[in-house]
PDB file of C-alpha atoms and ligand atoms in Angstrom:
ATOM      1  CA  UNK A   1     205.301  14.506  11.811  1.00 43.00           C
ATOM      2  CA  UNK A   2     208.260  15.044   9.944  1.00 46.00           C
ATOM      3  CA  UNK A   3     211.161  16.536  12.485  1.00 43.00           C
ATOM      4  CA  UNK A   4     214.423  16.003  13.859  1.00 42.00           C
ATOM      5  CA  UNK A   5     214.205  12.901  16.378  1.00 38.00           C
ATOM      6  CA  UNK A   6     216.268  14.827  18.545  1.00 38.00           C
ATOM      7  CA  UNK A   7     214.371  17.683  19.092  1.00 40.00           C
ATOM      8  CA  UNK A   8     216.029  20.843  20.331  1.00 39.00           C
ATOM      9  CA  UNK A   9     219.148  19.771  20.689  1.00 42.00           C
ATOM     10  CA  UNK A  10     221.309  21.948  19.314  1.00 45.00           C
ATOM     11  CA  UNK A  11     222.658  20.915  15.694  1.00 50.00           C
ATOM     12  CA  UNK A  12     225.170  22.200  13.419  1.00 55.00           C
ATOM     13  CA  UNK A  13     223.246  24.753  10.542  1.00 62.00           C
ATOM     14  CA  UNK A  14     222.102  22.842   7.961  1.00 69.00           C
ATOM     15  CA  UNK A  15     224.206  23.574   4.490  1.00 73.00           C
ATOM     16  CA  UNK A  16     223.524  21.874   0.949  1.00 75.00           C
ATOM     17  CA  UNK A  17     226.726  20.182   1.542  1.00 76.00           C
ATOM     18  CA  UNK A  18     225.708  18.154   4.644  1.00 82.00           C
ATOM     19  CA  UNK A  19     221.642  17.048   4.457  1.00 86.00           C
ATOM     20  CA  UNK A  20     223.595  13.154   3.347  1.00 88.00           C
ATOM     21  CA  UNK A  21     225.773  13.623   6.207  1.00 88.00           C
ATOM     22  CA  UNK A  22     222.724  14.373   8.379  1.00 86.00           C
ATOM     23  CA  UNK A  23     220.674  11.832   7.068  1.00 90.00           C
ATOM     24  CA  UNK A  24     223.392   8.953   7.205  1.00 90.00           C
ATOM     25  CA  UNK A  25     223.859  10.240  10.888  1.00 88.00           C
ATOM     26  CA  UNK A  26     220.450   7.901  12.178  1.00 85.00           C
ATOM     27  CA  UNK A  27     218.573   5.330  10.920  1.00 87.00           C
ATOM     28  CA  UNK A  28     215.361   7.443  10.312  1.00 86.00           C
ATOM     29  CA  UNK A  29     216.050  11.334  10.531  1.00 82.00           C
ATOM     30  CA  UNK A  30     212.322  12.509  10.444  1.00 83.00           C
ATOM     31  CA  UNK A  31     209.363  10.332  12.041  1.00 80.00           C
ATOM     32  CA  UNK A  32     207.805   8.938   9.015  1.00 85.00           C
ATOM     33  CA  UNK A  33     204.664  10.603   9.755  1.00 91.00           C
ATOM     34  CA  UNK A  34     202.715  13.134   7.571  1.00 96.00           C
ATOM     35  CA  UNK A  35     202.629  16.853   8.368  1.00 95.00           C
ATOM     36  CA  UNK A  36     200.229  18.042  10.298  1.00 94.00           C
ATOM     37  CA  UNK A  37     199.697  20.941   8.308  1.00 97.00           C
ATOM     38  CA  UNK A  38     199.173  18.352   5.176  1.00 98.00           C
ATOM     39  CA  UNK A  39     196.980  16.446   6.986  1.00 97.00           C
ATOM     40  CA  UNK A  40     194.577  19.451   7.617  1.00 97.00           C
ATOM     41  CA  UNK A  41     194.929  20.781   4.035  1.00 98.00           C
ATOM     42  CA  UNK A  42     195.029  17.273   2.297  1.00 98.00           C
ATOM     43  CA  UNK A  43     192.430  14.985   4.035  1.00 98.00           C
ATOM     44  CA  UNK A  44     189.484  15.868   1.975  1.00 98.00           C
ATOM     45  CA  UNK A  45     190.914  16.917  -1.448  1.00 98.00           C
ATOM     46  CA  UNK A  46     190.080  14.190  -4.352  1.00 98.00           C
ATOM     47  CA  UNK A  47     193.165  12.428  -5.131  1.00 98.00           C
ATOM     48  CA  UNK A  48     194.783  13.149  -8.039  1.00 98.00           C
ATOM     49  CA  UNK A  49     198.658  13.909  -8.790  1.00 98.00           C
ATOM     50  CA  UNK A  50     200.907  15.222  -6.322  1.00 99.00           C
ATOM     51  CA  UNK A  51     204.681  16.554  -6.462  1.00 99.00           C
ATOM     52  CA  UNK A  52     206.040  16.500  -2.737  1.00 98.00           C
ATOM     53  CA  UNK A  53     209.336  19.137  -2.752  1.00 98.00           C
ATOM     54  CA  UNK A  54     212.027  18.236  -0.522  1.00 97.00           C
ATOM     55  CA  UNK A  55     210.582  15.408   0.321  1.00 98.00           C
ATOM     56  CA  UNK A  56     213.406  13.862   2.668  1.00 96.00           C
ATOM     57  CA  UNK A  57     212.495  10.088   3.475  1.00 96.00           C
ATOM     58  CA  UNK A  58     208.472  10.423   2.336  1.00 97.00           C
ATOM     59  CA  UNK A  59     206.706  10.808   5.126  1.00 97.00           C
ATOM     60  CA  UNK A  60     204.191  12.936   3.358  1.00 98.00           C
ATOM     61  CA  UNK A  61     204.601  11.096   0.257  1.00 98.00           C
ATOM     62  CA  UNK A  62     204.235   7.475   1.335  1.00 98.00           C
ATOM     63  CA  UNK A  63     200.718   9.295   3.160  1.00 98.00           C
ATOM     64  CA  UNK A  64     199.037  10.886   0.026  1.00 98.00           C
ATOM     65  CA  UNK A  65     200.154   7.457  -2.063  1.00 98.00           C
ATOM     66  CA  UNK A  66     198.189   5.642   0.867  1.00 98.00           C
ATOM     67  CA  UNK A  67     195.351   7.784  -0.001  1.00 98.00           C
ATOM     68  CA  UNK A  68     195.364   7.029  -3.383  1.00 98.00           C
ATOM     69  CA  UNK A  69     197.555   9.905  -4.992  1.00 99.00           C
ATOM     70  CA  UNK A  70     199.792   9.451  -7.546  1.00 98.00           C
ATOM     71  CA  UNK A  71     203.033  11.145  -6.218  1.00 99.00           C
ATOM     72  CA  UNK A  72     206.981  12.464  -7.700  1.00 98.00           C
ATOM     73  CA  UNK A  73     209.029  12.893  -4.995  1.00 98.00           C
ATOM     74  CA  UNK A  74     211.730  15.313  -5.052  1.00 98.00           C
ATOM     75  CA  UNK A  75     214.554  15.872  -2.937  1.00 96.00           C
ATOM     76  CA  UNK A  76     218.577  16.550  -3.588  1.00 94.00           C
ATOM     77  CA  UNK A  77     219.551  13.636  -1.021  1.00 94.00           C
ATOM     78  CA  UNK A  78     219.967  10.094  -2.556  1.00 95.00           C
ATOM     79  CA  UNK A  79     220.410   8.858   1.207  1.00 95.00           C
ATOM     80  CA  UNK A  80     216.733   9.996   1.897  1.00 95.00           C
ATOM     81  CA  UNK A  81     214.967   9.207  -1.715  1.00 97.00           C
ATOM     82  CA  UNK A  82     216.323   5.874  -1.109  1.00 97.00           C
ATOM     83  CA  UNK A  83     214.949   5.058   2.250  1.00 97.00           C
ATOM     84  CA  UNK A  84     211.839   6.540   0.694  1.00 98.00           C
ATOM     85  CA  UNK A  85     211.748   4.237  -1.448  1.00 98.00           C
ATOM     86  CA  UNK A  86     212.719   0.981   0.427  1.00 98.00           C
ATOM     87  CA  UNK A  87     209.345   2.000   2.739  1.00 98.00           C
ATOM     88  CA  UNK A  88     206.996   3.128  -0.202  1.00 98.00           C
ATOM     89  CA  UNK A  89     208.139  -1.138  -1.173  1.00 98.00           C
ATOM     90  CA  UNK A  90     207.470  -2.369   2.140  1.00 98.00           C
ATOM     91  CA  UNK A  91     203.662  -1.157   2.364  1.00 98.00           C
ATOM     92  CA  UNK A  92     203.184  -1.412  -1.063  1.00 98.00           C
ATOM     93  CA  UNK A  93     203.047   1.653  -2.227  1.00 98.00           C
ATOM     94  CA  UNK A  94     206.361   1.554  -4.942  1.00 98.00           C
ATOM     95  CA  UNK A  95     204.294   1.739  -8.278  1.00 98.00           C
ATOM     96  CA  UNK A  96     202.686   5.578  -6.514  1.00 98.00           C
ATOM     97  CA  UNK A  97     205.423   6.942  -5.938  1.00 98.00           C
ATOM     98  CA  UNK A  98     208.021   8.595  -8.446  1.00 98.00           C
ATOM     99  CA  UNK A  99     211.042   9.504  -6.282  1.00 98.00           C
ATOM    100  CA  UNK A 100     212.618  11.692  -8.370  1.00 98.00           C
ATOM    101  CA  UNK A 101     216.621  12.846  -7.627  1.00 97.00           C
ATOM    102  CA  UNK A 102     216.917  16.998  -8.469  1.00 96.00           C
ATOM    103  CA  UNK A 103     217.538  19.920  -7.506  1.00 94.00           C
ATOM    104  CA  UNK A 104     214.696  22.447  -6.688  1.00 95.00           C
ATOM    105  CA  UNK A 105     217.281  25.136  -7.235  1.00 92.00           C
ATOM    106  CA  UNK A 106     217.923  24.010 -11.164  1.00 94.00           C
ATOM    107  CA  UNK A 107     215.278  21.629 -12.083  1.00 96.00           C
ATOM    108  CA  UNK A 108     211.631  23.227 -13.126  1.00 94.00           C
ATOM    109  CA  UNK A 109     209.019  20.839 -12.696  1.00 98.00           C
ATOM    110  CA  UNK A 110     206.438  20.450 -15.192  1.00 98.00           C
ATOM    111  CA  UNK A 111     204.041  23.438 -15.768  1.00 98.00           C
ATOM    112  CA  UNK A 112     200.646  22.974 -14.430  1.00 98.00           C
ATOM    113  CA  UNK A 113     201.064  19.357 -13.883  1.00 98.00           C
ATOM    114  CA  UNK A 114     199.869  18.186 -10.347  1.00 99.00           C
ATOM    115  CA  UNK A 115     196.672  18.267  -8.351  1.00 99.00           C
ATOM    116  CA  UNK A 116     198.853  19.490  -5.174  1.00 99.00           C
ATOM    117  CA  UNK A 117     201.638  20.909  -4.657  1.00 99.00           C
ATOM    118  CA  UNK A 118     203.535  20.687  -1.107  1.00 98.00           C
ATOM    119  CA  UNK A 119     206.700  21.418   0.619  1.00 98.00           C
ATOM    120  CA  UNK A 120     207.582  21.617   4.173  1.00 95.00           C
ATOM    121  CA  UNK A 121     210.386  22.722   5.990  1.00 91.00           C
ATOM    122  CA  UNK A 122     212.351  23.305   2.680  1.00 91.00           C
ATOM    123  CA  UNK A 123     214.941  25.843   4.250  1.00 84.00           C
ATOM    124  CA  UNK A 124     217.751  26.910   2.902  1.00 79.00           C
ATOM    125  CA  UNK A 125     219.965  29.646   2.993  1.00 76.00           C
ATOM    126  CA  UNK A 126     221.333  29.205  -0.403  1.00 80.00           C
ATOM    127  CA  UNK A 127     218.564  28.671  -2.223  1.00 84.00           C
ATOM    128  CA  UNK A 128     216.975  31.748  -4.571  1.00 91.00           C
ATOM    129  CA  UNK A 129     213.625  30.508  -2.765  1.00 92.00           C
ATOM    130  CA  UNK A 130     212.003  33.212  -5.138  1.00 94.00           C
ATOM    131  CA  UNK A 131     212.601  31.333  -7.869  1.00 96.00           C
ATOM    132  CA  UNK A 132     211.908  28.093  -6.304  1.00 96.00           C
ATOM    133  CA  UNK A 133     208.872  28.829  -5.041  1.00 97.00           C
ATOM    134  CA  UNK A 134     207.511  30.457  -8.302  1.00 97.00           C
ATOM    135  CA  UNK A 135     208.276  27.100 -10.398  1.00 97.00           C
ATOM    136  CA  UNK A 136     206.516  25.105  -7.340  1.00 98.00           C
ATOM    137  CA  UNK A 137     203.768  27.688  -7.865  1.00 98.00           C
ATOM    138  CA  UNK A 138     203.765  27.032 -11.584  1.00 98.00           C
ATOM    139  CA  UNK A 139     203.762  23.449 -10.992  1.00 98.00           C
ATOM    140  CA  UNK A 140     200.239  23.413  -9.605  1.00 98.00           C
ATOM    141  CA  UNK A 141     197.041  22.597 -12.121  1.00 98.00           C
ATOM    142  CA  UNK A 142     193.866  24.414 -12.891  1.00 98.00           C
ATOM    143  CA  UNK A 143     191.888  23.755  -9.720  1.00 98.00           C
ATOM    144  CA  UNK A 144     195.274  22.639  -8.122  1.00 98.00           C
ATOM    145  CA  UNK A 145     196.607  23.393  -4.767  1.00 98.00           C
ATOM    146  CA  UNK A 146     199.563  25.591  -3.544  1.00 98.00           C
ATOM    147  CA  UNK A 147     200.614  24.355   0.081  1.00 98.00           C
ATOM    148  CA  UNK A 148     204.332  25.022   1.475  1.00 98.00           C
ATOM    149  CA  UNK A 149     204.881  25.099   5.292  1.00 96.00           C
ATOM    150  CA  UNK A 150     207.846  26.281   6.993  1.00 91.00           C
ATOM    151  CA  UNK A 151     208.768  27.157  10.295  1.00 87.00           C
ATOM    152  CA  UNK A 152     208.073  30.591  11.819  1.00 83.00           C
ATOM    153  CA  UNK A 153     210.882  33.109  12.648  1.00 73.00           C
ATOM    154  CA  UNK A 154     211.174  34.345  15.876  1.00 64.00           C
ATOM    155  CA  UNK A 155     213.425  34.730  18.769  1.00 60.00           C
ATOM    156  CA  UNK A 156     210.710  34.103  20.669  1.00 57.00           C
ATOM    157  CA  UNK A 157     211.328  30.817  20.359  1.00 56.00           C
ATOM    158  CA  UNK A 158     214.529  30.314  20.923  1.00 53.00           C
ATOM    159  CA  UNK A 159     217.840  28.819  19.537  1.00 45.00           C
ATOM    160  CA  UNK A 160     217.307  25.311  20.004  1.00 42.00           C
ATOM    161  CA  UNK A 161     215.300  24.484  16.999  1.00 51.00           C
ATOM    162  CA  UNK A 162     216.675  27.502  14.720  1.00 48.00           C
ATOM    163  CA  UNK A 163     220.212  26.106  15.354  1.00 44.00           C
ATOM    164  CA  UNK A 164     219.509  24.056  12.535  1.00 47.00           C
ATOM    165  CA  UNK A 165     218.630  26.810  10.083  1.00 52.00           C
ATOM    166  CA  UNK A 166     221.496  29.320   9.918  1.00 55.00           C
ATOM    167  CA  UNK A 167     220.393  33.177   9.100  1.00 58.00           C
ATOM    168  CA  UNK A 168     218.601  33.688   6.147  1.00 73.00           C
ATOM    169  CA  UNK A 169     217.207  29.736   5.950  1.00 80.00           C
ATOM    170  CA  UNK A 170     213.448  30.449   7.332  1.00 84.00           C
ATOM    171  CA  UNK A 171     211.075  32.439   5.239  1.00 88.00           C
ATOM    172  CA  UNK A 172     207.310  33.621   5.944  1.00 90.00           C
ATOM    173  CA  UNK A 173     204.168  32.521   4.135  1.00 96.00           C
ATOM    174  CA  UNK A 174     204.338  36.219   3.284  1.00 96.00           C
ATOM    175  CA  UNK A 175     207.128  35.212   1.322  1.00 94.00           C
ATOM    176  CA  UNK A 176     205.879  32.861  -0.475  1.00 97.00           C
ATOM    177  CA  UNK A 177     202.670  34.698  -1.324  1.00 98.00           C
ATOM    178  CA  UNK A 178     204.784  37.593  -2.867  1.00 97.00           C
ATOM    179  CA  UNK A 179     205.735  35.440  -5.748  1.00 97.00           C
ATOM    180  CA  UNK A 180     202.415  34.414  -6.828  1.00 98.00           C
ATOM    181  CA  UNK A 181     200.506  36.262  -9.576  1.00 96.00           C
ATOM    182  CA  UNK A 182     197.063  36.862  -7.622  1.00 96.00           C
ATOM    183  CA  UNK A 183     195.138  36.737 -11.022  1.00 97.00           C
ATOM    184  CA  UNK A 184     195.915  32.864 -11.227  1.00 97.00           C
ATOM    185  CA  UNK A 185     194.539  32.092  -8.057  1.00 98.00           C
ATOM    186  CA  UNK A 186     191.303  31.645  -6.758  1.00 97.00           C
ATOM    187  CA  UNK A 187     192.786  32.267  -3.217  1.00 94.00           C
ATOM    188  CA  UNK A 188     195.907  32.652  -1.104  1.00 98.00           C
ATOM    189  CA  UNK A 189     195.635  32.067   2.750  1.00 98.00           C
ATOM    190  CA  UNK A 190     198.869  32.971   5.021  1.00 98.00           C
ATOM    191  CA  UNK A 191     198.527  32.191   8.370  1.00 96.00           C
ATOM    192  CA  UNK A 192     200.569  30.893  11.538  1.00 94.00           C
ATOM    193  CA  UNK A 193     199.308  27.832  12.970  1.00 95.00           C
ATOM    194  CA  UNK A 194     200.211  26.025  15.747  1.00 90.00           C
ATOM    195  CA  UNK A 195     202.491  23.477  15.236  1.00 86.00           C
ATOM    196  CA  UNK A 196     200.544  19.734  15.879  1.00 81.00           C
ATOM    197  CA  UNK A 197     201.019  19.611  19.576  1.00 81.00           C
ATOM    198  CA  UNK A 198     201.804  15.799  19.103  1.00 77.00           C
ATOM    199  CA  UNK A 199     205.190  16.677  17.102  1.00 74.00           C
ATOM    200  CA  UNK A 200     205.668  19.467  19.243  1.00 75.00           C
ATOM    201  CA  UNK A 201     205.936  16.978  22.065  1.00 72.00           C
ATOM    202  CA  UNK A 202     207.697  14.333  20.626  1.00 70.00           C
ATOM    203  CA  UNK A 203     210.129  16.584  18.813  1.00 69.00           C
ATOM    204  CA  UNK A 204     210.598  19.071  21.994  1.00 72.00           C
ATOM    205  CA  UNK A 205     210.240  21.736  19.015  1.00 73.00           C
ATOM    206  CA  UNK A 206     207.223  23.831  19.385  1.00 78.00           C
ATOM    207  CA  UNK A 207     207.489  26.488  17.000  1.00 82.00           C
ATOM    208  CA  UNK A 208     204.629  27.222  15.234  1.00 88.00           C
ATOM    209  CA  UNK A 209     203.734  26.835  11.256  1.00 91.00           C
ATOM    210  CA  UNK A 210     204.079  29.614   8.911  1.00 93.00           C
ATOM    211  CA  UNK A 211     201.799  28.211   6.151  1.00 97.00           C
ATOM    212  CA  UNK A 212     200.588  29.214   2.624  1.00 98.00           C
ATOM    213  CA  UNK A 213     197.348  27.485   1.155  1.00 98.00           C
ATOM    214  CA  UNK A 214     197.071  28.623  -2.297  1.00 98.00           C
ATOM    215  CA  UNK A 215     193.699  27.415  -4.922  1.00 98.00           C
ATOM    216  CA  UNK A 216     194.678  28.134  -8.808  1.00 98.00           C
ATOM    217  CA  UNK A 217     192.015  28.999 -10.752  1.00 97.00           C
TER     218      UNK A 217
HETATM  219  C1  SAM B   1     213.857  19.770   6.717  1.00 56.59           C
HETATM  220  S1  SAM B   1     213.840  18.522   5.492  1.00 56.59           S
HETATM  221  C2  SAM B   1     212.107  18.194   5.386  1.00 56.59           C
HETATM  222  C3  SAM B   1     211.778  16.903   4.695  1.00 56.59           C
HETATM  223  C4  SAM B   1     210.287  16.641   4.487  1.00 56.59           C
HETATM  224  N1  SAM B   1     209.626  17.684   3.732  1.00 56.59           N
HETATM  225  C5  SAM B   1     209.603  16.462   5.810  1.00 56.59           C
HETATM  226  O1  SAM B   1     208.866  17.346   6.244  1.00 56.59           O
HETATM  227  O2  SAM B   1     209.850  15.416   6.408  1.00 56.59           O
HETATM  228  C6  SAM B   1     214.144  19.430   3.996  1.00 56.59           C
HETATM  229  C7  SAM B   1     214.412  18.527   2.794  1.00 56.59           C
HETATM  230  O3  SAM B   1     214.571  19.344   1.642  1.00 56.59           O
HETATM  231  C8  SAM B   1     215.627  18.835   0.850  1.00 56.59           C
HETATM  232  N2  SAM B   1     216.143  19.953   0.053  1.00 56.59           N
HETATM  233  C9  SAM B   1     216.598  21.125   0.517  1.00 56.59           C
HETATM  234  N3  SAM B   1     216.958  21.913  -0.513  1.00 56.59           N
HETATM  235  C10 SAM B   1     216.721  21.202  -1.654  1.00 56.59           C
HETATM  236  C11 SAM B   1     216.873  21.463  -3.041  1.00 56.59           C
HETATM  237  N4  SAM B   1     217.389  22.601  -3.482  1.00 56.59           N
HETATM  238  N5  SAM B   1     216.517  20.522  -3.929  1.00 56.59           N
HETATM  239  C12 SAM B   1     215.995  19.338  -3.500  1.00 56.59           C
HETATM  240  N6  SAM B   1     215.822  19.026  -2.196  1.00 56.59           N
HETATM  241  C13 SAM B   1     216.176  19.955  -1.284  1.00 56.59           C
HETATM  242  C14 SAM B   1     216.615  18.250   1.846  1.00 56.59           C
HETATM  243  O4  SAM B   1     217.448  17.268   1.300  1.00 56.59           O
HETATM  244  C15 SAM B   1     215.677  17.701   2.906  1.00 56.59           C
HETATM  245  O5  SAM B   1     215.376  16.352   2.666  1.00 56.59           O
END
């Protein structure tokens, strides 16, 4: 699972200044393993093309290119891309993977172009997420599927974790679904889920998952 080594340490807030910083700041920053939440949505789809959004050091990628996707990685860190890519070389995997160096905020990705669509954890505070999330939306094929993940608000669960993501950083699945045109899609599930209780553990964060699953017609 994809989070912060150190768990609930306290951090400094996250800005779009400092994710090199924070990434040149350990050897891995994330685990290297898939999201749960990808896991549960991705195991039984037929692979086919995939664009992973913020995709930090691949852990999700590197899995669906295992699987036999075909997948463009996108994140605004060359620090992360890179290690990506030095992995996705070690197992094998370079000629899957397309790690691609934008910015969600100004580059579009191709309309209607992948088989899945995915992003988790992709908070930011100075993002117009509307607009993000509509091209990721439009990025998805006939058939395709929607799937962004991010982690749920709440004091409930305290400062620790949300140290890292300054006001205005999380959004809901809610969010998300707002932006989508309901006539494109065959169906749009919000829900919480519980975070996988392995990456809660080993991560010491155990907020849960606010996660959209969308099918486009
Ligand atoms: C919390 S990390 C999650 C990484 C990965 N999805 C995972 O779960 O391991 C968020 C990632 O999104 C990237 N990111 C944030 N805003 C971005 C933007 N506007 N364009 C491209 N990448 C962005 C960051 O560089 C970072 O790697």
């Amino acid at each position: 699972m994809s989070e912060h080594e150190h768990g609930a340490a306290r951090r400094p807030a996250i800005t779009r200044d400092s994710y090199d910083e924070l990434y040149r700041s350990a050897a891995a920053v994330w685990t290297g393993r898939p999201n749960g939440q990808l896991v549960a949505e991705a195991s039984d789809l037929v692979p086919g093309t995939a664009l992973d959004a913020g995709a930090g050091e691949g852990g999700d990628a590197l899995w669906l290119a295992s699987r036999g996707w075909r997948v463009t990685a996108v994140d605004f860190s060359p620090v992360a891309l890179e290690r990506g890519a030095a992995k996705a070389a070690e197992l094998g995997l370079a000629d899957r993977i397309d790690w691609r160096h934008e910015d969600l905020d100004t580059w579009t990705p191709p309309a209607r172009a992948f088989d899945l669509v995915t992003a988790h954890y992709l908070h930011a505070a100075w993002t117009d997420r509307a607009a993000m999330f509509r091209g990721l939306a439009a990025a998805v094929a006939p058939g395709g599927t929607l799937l962004v993940v991010g982690h749920q608000h709440g004091e409930q669960w305290g400062h620790g974790h949300a140290s890292a993501h300054e006001a205005g950083a999380l959004f809901t699945a809610e969010d998300v679904a707002a932006v989508l045109d309901p006539a494109e899609w065959a169906g749009i599930v919000t829900e919480t889920r519980d975070r996988d209780p392995d990456a809660a553990h080993r991560t010491g964060n155990p907020v849960p998952d606010t996660v959209l699953v969308g099918r486009r017609r």
